[in-house]
JSON list of C-alpha atoms in Angstrom, two decimals:
[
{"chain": "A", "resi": 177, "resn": "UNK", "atom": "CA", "xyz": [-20.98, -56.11, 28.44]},
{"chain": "A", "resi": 178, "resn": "UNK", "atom": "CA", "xyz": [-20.08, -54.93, 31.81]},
{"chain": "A", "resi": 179, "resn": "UNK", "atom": "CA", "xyz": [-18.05, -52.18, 32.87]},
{"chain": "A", "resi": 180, "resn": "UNK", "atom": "CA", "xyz": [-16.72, -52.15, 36.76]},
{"chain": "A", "resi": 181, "resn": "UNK", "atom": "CA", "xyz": [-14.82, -49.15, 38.03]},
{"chain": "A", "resi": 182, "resn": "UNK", "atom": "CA", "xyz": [-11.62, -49.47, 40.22]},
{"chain": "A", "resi": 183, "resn": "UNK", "atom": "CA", "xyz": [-10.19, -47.09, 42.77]},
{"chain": "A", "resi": 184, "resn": "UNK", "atom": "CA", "xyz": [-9.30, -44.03, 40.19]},
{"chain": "A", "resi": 185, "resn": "UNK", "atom": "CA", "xyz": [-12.63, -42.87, 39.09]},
{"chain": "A", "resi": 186, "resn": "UNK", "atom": "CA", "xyz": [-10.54, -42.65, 35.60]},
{"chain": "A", "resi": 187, "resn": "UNK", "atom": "CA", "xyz": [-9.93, -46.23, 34.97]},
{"chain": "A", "resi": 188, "resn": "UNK", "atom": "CA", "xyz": [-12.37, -48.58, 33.51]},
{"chain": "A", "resi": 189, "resn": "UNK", "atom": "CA", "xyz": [-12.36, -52.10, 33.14]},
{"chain": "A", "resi": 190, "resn": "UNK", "atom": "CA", "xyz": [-13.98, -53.51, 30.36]},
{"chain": "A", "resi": 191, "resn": "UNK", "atom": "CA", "xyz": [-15.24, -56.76, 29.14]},
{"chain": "A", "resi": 192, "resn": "UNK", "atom": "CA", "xyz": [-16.50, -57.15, 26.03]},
{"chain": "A", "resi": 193, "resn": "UNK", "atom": "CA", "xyz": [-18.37, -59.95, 24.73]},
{"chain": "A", "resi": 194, "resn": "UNK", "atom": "CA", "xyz": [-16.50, -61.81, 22.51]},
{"chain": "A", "resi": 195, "resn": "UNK", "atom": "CA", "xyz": [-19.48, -63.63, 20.27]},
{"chain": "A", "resi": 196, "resn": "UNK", "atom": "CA", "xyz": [-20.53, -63.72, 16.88]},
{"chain": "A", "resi": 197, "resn": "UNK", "atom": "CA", "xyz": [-22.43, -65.93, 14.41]},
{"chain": "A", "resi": 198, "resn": "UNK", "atom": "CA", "xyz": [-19.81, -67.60, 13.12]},
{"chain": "A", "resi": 199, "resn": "UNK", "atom": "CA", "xyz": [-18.34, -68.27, 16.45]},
{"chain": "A", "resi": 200, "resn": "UNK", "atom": "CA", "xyz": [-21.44, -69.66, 18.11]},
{"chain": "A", "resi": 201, "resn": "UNK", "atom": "CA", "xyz": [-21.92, -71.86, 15.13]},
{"chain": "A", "resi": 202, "resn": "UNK", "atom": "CA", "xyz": [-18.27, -73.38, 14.98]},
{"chain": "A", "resi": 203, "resn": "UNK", "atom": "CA", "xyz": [-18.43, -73.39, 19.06]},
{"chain": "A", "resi": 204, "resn": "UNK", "atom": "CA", "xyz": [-21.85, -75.88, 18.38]},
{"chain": "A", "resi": 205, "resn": "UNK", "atom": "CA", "xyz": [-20.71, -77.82, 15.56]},
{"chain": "A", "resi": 206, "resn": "UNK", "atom": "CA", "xyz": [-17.64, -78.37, 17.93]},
{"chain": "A", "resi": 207, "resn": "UNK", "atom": "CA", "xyz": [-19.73, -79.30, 20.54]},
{"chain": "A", "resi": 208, "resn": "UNK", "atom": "CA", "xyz": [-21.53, -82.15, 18.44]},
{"chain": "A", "resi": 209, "resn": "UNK", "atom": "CA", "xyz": [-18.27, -83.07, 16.66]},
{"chain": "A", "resi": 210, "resn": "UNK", "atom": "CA", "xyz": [-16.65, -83.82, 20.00]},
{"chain": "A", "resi": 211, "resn": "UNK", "atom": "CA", "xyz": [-19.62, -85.29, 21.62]},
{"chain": "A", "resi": 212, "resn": "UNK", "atom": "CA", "xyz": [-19.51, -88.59, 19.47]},
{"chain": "A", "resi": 213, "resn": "UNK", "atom": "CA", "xyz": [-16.65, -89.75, 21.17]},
{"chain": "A", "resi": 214, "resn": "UNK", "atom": "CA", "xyz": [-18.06, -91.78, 24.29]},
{"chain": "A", "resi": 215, "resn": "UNK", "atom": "CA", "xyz": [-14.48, -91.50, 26.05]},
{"chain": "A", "resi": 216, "resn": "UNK", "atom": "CA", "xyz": [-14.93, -87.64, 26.44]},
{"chain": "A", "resi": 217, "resn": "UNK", "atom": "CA", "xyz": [-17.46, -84.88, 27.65]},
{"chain": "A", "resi": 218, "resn": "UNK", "atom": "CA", "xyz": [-17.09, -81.18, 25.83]},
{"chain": "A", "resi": 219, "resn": "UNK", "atom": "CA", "xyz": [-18.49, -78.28, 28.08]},
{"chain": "A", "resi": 220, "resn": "UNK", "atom": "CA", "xyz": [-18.83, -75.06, 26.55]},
{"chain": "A", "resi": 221, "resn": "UNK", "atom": "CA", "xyz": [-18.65, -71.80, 28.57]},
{"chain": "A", "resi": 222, "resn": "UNK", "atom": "CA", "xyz": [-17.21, -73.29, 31.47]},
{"chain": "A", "resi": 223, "resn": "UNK", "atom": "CA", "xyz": [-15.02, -71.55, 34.18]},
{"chain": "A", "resi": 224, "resn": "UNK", "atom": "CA", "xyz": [-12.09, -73.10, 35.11]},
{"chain": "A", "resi": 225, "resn": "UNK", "atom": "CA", "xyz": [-11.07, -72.08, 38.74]},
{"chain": "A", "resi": 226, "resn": "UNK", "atom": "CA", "xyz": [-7.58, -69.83, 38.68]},
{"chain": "A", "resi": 227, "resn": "UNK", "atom": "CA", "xyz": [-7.88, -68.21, 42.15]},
{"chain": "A", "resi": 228, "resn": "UNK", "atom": "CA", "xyz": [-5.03, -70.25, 43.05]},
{"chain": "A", "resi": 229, "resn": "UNK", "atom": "CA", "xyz": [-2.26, -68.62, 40.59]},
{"chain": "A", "resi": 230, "resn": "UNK", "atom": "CA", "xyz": [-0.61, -65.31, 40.15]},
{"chain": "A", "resi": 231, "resn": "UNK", "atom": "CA", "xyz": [-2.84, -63.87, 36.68]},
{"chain": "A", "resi": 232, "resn": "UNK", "atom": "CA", "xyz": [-0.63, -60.71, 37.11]},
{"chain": "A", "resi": 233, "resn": "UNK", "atom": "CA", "xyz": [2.25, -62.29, 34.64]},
{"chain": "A", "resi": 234, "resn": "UNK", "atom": "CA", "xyz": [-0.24, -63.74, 31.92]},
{"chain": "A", "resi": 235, "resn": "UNK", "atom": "CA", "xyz": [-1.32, -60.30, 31.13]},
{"chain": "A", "resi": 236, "resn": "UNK", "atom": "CA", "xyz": [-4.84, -61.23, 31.57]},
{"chain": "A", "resi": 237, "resn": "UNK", "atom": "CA", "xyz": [-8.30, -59.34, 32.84]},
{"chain": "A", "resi": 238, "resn": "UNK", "atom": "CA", "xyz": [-9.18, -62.57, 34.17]},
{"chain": "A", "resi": 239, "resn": "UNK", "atom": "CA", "xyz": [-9.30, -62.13, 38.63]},
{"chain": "A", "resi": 240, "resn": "UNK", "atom": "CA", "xyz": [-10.12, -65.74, 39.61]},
{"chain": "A", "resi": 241, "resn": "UNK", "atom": "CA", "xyz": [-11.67, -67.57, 36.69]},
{"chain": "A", "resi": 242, "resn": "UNK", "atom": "CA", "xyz": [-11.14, -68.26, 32.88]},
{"chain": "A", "resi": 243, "resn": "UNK", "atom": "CA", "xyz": [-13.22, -69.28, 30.28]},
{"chain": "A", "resi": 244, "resn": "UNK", "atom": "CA", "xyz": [-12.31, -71.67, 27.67]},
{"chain": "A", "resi": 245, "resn": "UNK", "atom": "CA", "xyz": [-14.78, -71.55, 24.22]},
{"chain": "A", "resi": 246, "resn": "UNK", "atom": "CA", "xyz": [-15.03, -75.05, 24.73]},
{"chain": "A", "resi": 247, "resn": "UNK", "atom": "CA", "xyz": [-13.44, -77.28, 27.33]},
{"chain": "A", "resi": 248, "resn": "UNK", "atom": "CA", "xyz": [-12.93, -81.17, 27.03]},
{"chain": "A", "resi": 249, "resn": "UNK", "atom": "CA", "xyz": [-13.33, -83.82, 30.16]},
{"chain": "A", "resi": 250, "resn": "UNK", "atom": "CA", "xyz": [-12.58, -87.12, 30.90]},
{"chain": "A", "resi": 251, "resn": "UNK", "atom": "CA", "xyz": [-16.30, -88.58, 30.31]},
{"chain": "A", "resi": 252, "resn": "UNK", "atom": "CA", "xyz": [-18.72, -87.48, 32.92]},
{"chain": "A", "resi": 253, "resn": "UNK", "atom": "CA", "xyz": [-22.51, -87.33, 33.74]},
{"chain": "A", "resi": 254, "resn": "UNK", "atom": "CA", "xyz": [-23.92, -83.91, 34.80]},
{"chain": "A", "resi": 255, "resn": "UNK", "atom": "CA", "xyz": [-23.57, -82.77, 38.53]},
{"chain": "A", "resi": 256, "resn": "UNK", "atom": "CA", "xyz": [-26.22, -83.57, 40.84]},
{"chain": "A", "resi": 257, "resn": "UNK", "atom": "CA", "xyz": [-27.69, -82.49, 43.05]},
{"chain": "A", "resi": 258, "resn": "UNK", "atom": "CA", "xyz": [-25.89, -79.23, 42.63]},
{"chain": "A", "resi": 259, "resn": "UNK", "atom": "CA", "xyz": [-24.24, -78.00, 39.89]},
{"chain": "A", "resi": 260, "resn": "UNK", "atom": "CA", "xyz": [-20.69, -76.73, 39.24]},
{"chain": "A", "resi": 261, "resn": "UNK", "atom": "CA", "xyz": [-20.11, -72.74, 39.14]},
{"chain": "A", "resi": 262, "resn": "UNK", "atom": "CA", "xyz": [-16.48, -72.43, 38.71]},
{"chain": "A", "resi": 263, "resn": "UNK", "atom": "CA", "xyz": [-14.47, -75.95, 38.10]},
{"chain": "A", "resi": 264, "resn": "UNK", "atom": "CA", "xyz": [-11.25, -76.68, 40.02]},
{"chain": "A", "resi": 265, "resn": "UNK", "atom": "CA", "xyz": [-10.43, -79.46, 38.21]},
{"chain": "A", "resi": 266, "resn": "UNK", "atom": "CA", "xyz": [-8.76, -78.78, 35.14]},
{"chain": "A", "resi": 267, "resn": "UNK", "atom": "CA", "xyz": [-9.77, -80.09, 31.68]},
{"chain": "A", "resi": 268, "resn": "UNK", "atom": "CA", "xyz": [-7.59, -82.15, 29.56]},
{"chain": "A", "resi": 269, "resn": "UNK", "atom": "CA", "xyz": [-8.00, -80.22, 26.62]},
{"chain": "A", "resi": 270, "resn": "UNK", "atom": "CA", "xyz": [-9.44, -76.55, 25.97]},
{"chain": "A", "resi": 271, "resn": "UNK", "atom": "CA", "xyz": [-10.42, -75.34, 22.35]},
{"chain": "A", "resi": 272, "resn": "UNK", "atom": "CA", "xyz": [-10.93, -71.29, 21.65]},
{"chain": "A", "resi": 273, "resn": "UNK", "atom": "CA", "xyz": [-12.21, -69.84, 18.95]},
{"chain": "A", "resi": 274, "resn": "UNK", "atom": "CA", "xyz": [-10.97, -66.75, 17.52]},
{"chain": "A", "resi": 275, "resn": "UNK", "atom": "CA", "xyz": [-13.45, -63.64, 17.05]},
{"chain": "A", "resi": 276, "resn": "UNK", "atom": "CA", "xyz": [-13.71, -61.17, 15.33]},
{"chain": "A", "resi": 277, "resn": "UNK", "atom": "CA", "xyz": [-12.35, -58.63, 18.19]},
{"chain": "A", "resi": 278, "resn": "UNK", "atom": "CA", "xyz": [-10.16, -61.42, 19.51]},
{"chain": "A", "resi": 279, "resn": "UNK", "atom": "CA", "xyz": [-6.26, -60.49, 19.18]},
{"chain": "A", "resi": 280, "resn": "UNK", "atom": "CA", "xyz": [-3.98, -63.55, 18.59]},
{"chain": "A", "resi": 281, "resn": "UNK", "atom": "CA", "xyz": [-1.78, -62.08, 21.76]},
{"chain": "A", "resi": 282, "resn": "UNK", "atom": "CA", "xyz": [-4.88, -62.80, 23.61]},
{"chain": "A", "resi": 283, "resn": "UNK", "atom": "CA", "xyz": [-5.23, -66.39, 22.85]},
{"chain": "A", "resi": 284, "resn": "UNK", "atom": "CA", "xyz": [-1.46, -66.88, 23.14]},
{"chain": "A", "resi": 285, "resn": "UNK", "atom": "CA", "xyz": [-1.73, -65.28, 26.65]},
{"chain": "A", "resi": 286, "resn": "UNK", "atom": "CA", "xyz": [-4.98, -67.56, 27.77]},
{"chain": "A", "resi": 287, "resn": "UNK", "atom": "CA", "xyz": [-2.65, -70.56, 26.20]},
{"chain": "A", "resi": 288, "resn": "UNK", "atom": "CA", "xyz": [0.36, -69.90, 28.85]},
{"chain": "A", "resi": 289, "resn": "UNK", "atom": "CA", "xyz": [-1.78, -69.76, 31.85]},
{"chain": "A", "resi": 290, "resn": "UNK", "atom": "CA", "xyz": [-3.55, -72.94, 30.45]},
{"chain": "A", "resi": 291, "resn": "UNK", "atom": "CA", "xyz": [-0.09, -74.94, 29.91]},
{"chain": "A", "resi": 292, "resn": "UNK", "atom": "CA", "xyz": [0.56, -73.07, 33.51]},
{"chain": "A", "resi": 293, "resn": "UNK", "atom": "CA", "xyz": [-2.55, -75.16, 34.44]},
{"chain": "A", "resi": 294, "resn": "UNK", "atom": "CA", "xyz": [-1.59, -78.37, 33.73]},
{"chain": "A", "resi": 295, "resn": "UNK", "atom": "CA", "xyz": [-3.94, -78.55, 30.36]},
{"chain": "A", "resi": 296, "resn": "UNK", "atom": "CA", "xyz": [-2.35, -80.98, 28.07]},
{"chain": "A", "resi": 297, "resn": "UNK", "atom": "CA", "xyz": [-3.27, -79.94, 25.34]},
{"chain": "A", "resi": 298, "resn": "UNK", "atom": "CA", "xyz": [-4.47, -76.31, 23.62]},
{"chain": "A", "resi": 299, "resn": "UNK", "atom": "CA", "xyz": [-6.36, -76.36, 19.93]},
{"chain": "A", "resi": 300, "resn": "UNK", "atom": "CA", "xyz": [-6.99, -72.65, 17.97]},
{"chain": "A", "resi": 301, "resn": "UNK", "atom": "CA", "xyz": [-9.58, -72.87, 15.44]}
]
């Protein structure tokens, strides 16, 4: 958890860390569930460049990247030589997992910026 001040001494933003057991667990067994099928690549944790796009109207504390629980990719290897900080290219299917401290209008807000995105297609567990 990490809290950065902004210009009012005041105001705080926070973000807390979403994970649990049974998240984690669902998030792997996801993973591995997905993995089987040789057509696509799962990535968990991944941030999906948004720099591009106005967050201001998806009521979001997200400033230039989101992260999807899990996010699914046309198959790939892994990048080398370097590896991949913050994707531009968008996935073709994100999966979130609800937590514990996890409001549904949370999830419904990272679903419109993820339509917004292009992402075909958006699964709650």
């Amino acid at each position: 958890m990490y809290i950065e001040a902004v210009d009012d001494e005041t105001e705080f933003e926070e973000d807390v860390d979403m994970g649990s057991f049974n998240h984690g667990y669902v998030q792997m067994r996801l993973g591995i569930l997905l993995n089987q099928y040789s057509e696509y690549t799962p990535v968990s944790e991944l941030s999906l460049d948004v720099s591009g796009l106005d967050l201001s109207q998806f009521d979001l504390r997200a400033k230039d990247e989101i992260k999807p629980d899990i996010a699914l990719y046309s198959k790939r290897g892994l990048s080398r030589p370097l590896d991949i900080l913050k994707m531009k290219e968008m996935p073709v299917s994100v999966i979130e997992i609800l937590s514990p401290k996890q409001g549904t209008y949370d999830i419904l807000a990272k679903f419109r910026l993820y339509f917004e995105l292009v992402i075909r297609s958006c699964w709650l567990v």
